[in-house]
mmCIF file of C-alpha atoms in Angstrom:
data_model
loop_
_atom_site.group_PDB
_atom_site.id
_atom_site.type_symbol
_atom_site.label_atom_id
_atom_site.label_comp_id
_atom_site.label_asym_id
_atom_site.label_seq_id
_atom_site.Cartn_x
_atom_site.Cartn_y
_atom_site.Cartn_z
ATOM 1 C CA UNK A 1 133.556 -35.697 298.716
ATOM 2 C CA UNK A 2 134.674 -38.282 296.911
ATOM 3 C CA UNK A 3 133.836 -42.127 297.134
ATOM 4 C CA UNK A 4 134.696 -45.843 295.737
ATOM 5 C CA UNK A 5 132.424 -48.626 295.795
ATOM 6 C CA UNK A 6 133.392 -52.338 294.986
ATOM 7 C CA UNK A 7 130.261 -53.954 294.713
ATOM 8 C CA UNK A 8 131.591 -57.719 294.998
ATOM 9 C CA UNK A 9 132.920 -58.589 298.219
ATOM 10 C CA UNK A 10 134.279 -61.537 297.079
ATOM 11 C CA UNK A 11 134.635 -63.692 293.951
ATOM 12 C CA UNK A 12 136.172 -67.144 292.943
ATOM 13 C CA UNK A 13 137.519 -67.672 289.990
ATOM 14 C CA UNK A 14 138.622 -70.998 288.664
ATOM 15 C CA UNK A 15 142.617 -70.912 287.455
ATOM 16 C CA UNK A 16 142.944 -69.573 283.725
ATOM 17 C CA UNK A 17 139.493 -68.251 283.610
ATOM 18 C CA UNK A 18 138.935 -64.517 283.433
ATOM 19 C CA UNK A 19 138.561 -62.112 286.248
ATOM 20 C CA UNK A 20 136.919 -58.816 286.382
ATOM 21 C CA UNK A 21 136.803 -56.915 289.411
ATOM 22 C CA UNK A 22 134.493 -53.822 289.551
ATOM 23 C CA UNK A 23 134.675 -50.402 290.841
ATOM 24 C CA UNK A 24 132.718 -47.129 290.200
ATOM 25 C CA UNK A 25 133.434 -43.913 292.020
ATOM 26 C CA UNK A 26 132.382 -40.861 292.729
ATOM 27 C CA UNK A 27 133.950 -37.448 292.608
ATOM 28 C CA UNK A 28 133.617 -33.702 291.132
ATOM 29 C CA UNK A 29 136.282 -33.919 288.634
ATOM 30 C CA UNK A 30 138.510 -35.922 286.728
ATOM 31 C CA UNK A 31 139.861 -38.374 289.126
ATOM 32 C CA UNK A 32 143.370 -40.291 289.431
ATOM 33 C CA UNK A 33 142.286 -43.845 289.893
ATOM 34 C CA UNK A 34 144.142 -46.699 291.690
ATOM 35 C CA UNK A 35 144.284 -50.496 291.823
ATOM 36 C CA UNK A 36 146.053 -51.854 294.504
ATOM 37 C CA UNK A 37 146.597 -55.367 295.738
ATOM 38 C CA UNK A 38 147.110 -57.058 298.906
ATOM 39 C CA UNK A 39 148.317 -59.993 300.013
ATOM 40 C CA UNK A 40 147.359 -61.869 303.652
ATOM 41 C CA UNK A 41 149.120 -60.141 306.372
ATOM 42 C CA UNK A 42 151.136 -57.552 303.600
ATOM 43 C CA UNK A 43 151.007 -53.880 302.796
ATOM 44 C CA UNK A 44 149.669 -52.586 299.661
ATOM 45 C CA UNK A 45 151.179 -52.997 296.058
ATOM 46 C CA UNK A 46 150.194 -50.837 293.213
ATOM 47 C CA UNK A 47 148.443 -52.591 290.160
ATOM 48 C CA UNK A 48 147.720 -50.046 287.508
ATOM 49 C CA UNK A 49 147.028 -46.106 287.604
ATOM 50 C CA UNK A 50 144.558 -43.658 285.366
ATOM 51 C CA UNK A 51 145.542 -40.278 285.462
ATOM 52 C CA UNK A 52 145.148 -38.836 281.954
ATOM 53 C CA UNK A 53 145.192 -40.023 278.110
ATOM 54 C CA UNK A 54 144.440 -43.778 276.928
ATOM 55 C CA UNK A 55 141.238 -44.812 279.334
ATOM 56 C CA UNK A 56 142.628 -48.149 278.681
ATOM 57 C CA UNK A 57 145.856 -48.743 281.311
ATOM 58 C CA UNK A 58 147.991 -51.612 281.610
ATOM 59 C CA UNK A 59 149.524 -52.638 285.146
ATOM 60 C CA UNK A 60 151.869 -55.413 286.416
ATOM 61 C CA UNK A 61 151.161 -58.792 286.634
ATOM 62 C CA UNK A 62 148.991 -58.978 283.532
ATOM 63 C CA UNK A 63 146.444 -56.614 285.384
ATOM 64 C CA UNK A 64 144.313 -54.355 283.140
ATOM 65 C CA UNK A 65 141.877 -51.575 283.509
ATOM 66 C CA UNK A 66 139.995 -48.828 281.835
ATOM 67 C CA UNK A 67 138.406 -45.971 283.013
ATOM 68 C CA UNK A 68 134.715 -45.149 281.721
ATOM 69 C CA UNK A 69 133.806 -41.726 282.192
ATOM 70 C CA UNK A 70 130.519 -42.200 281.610
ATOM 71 C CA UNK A 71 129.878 -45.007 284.005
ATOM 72 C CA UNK A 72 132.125 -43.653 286.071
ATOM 73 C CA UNK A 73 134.079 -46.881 286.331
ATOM 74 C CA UNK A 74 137.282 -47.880 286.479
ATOM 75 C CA UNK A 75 136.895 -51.651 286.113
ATOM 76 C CA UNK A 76 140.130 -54.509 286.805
ATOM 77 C CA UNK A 77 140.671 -57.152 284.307
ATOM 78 C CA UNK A 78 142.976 -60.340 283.514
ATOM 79 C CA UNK A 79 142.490 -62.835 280.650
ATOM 80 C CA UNK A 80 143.736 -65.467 282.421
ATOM 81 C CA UNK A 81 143.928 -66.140 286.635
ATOM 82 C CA UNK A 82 146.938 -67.932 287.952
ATOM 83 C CA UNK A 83 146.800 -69.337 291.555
ATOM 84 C CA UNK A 84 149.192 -66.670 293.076
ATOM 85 C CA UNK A 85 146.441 -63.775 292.273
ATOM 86 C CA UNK A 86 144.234 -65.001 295.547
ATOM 87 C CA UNK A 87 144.092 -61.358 297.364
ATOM 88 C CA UNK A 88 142.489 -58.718 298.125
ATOM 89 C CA UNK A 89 142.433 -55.719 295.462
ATOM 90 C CA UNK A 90 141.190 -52.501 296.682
ATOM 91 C CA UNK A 91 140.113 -49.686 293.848
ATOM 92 C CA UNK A 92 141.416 -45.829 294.925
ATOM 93 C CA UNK A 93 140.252 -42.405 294.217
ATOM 94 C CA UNK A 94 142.383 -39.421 294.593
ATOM 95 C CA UNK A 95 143.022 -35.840 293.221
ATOM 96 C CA UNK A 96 146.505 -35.357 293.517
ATOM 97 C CA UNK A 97 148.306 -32.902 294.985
ATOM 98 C CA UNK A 98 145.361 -30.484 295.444
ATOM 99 C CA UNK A 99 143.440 -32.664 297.845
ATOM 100 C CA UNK A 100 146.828 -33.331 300.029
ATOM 101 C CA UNK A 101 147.330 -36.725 297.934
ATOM 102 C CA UNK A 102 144.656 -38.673 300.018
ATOM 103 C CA UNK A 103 143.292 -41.446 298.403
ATOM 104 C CA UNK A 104 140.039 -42.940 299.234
ATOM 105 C CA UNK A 105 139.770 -46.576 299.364
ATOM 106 C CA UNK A 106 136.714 -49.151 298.335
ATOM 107 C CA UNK A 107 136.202 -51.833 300.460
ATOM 108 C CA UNK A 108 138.018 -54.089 298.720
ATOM 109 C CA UNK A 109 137.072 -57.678 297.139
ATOM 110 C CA UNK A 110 138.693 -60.842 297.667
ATOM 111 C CA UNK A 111 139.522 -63.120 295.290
ATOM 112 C CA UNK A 112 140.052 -66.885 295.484
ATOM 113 C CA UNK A 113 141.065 -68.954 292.754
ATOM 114 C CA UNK A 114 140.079 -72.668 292.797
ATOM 115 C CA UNK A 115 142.664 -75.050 290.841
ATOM 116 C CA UNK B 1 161.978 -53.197 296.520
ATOM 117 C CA UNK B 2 160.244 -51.308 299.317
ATOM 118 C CA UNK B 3 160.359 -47.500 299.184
ATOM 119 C CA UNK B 4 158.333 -47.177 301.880
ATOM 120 C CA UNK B 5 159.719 -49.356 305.725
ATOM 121 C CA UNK B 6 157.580 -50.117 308.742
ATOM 122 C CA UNK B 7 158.882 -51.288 311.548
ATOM 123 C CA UNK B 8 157.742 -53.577 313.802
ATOM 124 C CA UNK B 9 155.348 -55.702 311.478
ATOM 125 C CA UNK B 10 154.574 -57.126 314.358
ATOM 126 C CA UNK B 11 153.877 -56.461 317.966
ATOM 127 C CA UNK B 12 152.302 -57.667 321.072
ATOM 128 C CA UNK B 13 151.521 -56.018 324.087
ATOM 129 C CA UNK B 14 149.468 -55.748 327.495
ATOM 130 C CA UNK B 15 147.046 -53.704 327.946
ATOM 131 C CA UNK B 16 147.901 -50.132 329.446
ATOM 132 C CA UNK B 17 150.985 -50.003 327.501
ATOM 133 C CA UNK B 18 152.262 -47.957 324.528
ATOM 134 C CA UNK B 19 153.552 -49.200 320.951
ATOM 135 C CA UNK B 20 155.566 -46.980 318.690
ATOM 136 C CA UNK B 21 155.503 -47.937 315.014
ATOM 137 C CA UNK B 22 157.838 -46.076 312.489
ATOM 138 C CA UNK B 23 157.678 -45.839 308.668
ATOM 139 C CA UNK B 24 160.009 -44.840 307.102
ATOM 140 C CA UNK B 25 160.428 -43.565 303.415
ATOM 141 C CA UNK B 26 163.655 -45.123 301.577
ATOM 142 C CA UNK B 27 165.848 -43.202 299.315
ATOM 143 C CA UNK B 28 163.232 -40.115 299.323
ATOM 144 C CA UNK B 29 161.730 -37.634 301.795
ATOM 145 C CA UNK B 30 158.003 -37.037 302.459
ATOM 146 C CA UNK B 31 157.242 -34.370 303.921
ATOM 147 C CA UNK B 32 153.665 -35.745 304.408
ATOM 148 C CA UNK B 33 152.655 -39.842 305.051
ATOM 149 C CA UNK B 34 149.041 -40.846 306.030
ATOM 150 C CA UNK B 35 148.694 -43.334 308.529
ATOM 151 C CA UNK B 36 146.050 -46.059 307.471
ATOM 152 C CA UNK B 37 143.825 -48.395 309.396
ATOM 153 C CA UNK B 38 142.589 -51.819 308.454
ATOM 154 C CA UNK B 39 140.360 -54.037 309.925
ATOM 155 C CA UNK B 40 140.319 -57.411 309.312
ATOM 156 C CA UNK B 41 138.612 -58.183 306.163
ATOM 157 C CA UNK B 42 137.811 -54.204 305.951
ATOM 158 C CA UNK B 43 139.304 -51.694 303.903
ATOM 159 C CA UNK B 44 141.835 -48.980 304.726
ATOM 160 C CA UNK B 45 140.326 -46.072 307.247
ATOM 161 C CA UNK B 46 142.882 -43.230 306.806
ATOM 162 C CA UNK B 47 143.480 -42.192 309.989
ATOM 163 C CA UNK B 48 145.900 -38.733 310.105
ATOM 164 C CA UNK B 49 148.069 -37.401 307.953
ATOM 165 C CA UNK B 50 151.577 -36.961 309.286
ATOM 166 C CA UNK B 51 153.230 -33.066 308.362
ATOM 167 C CA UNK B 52 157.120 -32.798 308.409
ATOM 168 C CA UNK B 53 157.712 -29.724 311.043
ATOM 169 C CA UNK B 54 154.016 -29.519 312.077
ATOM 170 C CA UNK B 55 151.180 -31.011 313.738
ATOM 171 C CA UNK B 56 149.685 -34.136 312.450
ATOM 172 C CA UNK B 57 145.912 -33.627 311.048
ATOM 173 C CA UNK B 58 143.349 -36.230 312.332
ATOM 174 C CA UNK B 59 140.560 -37.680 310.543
ATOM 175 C CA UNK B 60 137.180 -37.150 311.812
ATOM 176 C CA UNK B 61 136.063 -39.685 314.760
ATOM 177 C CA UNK B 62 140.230 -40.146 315.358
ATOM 178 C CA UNK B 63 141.499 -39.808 319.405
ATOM 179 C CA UNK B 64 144.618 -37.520 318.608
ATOM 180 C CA UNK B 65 146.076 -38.260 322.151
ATOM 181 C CA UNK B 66 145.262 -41.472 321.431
ATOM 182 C CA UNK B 67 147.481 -42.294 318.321
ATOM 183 C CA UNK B 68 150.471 -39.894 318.686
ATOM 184 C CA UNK B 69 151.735 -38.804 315.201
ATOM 185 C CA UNK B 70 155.310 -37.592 314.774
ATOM 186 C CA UNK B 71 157.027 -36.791 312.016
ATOM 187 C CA UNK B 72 160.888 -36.048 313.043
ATOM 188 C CA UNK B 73 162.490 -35.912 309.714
ATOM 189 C CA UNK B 74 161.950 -35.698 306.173
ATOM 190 C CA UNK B 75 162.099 -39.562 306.303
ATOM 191 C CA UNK B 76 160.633 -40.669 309.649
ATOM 192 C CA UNK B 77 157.431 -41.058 310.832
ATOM 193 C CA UNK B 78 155.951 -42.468 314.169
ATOM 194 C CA UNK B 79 152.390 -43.437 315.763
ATOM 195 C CA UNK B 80 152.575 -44.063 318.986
ATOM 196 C CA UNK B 81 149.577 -46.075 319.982
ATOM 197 C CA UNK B 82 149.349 -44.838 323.786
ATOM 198 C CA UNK B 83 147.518 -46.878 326.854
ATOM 199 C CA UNK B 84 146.322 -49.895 324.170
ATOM 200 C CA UNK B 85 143.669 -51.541 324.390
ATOM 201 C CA UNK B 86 142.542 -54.738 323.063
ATOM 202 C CA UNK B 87 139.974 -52.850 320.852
ATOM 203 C CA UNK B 88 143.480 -51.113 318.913
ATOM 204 C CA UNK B 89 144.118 -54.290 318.266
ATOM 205 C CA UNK B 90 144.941 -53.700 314.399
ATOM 206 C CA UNK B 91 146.317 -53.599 311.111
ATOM 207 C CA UNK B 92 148.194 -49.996 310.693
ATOM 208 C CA UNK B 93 149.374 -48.983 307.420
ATOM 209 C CA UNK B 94 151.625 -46.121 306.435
ATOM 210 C CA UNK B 95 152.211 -44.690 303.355
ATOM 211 C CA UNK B 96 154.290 -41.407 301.415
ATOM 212 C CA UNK B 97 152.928 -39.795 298.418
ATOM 213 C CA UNK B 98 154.954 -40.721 295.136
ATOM 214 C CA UNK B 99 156.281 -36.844 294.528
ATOM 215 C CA UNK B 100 154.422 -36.701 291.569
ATOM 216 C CA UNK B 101 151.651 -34.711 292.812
ATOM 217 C CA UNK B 102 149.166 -37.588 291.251
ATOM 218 C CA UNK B 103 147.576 -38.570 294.572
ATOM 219 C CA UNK B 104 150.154 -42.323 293.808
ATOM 220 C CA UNK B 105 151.210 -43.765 297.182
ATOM 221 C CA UNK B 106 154.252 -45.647 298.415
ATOM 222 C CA UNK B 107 152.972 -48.417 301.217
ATOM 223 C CA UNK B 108 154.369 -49.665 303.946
ATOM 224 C CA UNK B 109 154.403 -53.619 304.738
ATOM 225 C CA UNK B 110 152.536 -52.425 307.784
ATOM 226 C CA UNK B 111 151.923 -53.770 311.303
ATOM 227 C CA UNK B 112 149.896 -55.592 312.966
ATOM 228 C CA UNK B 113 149.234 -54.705 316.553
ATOM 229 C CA UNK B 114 147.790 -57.467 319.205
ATOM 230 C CA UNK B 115 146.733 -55.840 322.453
ATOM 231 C CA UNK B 116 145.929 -58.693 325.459
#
């Protein structure tokens, strides 16, 4: 079966410092990987996605991430934190069409950003 | 803008009674959408996965005549939460699968249920 873990429940970050946001999964084969982000009280909105090729994705909003194999990671970044990117950003694991498109969520880690 | 509509986002109700939420996909069928779960300050549970022309398939630990799944049309999709309680109280998510057979998901703007 496959599983995400987030280890950091929550993180602040002070505007236009750095962020990275961690995730590791587990699963039996090559995964598709998710980021997804949600605002208070709103659905989800897709970041980035890893399916195949450059390990090293770019996403919306400035939002990077790149899959390790190895570590089994698939790790958020962003040079530079602007106010509006307080949320919650969960990391996904799925394998496509074979496994009925379910994804499997982490539990997420909230981010505040001071001023 | 959204692909995937729920409808209401929000709704309040006494206890006993029933709530219907529908999601809707936008300028695509699904044949399949997952209803989601969320807790506050919790992650999303997937609950069932809603089949166009068939039964819906529960998750492990979900009360199927609980949350009644429906999926009427290639673009409609309802859970009825039936005799609510205030532990439904919730945050219920829906989603459709992208079509690109990669697992990528369309979410609703979901809804969030208060039961008194």
């Amino acid at each position: 079966a496959q599983s995400v873990t987030q280890p950091d429940i929550h993180i602040t970050v002070s505007e236009g410092a750095s962020l990275e946001l961690r995730c590791n999964y587990s699963y039996g084969a090559t995964p598709y990987l998710f980021w997804y982000v949600q605002s208070p009280g709103q659905g989800l909105q897709l970041l980035l996605k890893y399916f195949s090729g450059d390990t090293l994705v770019q996403g919306i909003k400035g939002f990077e991430a790149e899959f390790k194999r190895s570590q089994s990671s698939f790790n958020l970044r962003k040079p530079s934190v602007h106010w509006s990117d307080a949320a919650e950003y969960f990391c996904a694991v799925g394998a496509g069409r074979a496994a009925g498109n379910k994804l499997t969520f982490g539990g997420g880690t909230r981010v505040l950003v001071k001023p | 803008g959204a692909v995937v509509s729920q409808h209401p986002s929000r709704v309040i109700c006494k206890s006993g009674t029933s709530v219907k939420i529908e999601c809707r996909s936008l300028d695509f069928q699904a044949t399949t959408m997952f209803w989601y779960r969320q807790f506050p300050k919790q992650s999303l549970m997937l609950m069932a996965t809603s089949n166009e022309g068939s039964k819906a398939t529960y998750e492990q630990g979900v009360e199927k005549d609980k949350f009644l799944i429906n999926h009427a049309s290639l673009t409609l999709s309802t859970l009825t939460v039936t005799s609510a309680h205030p532990e439904d109280s919730s945050f219920y998510i829906c989603s459709a699968p992208s079509g690109l057979g990669t697992g990528e998901l369309f979410f609703g703007e979901g809804s969030r249920l208060t039961v008194l």
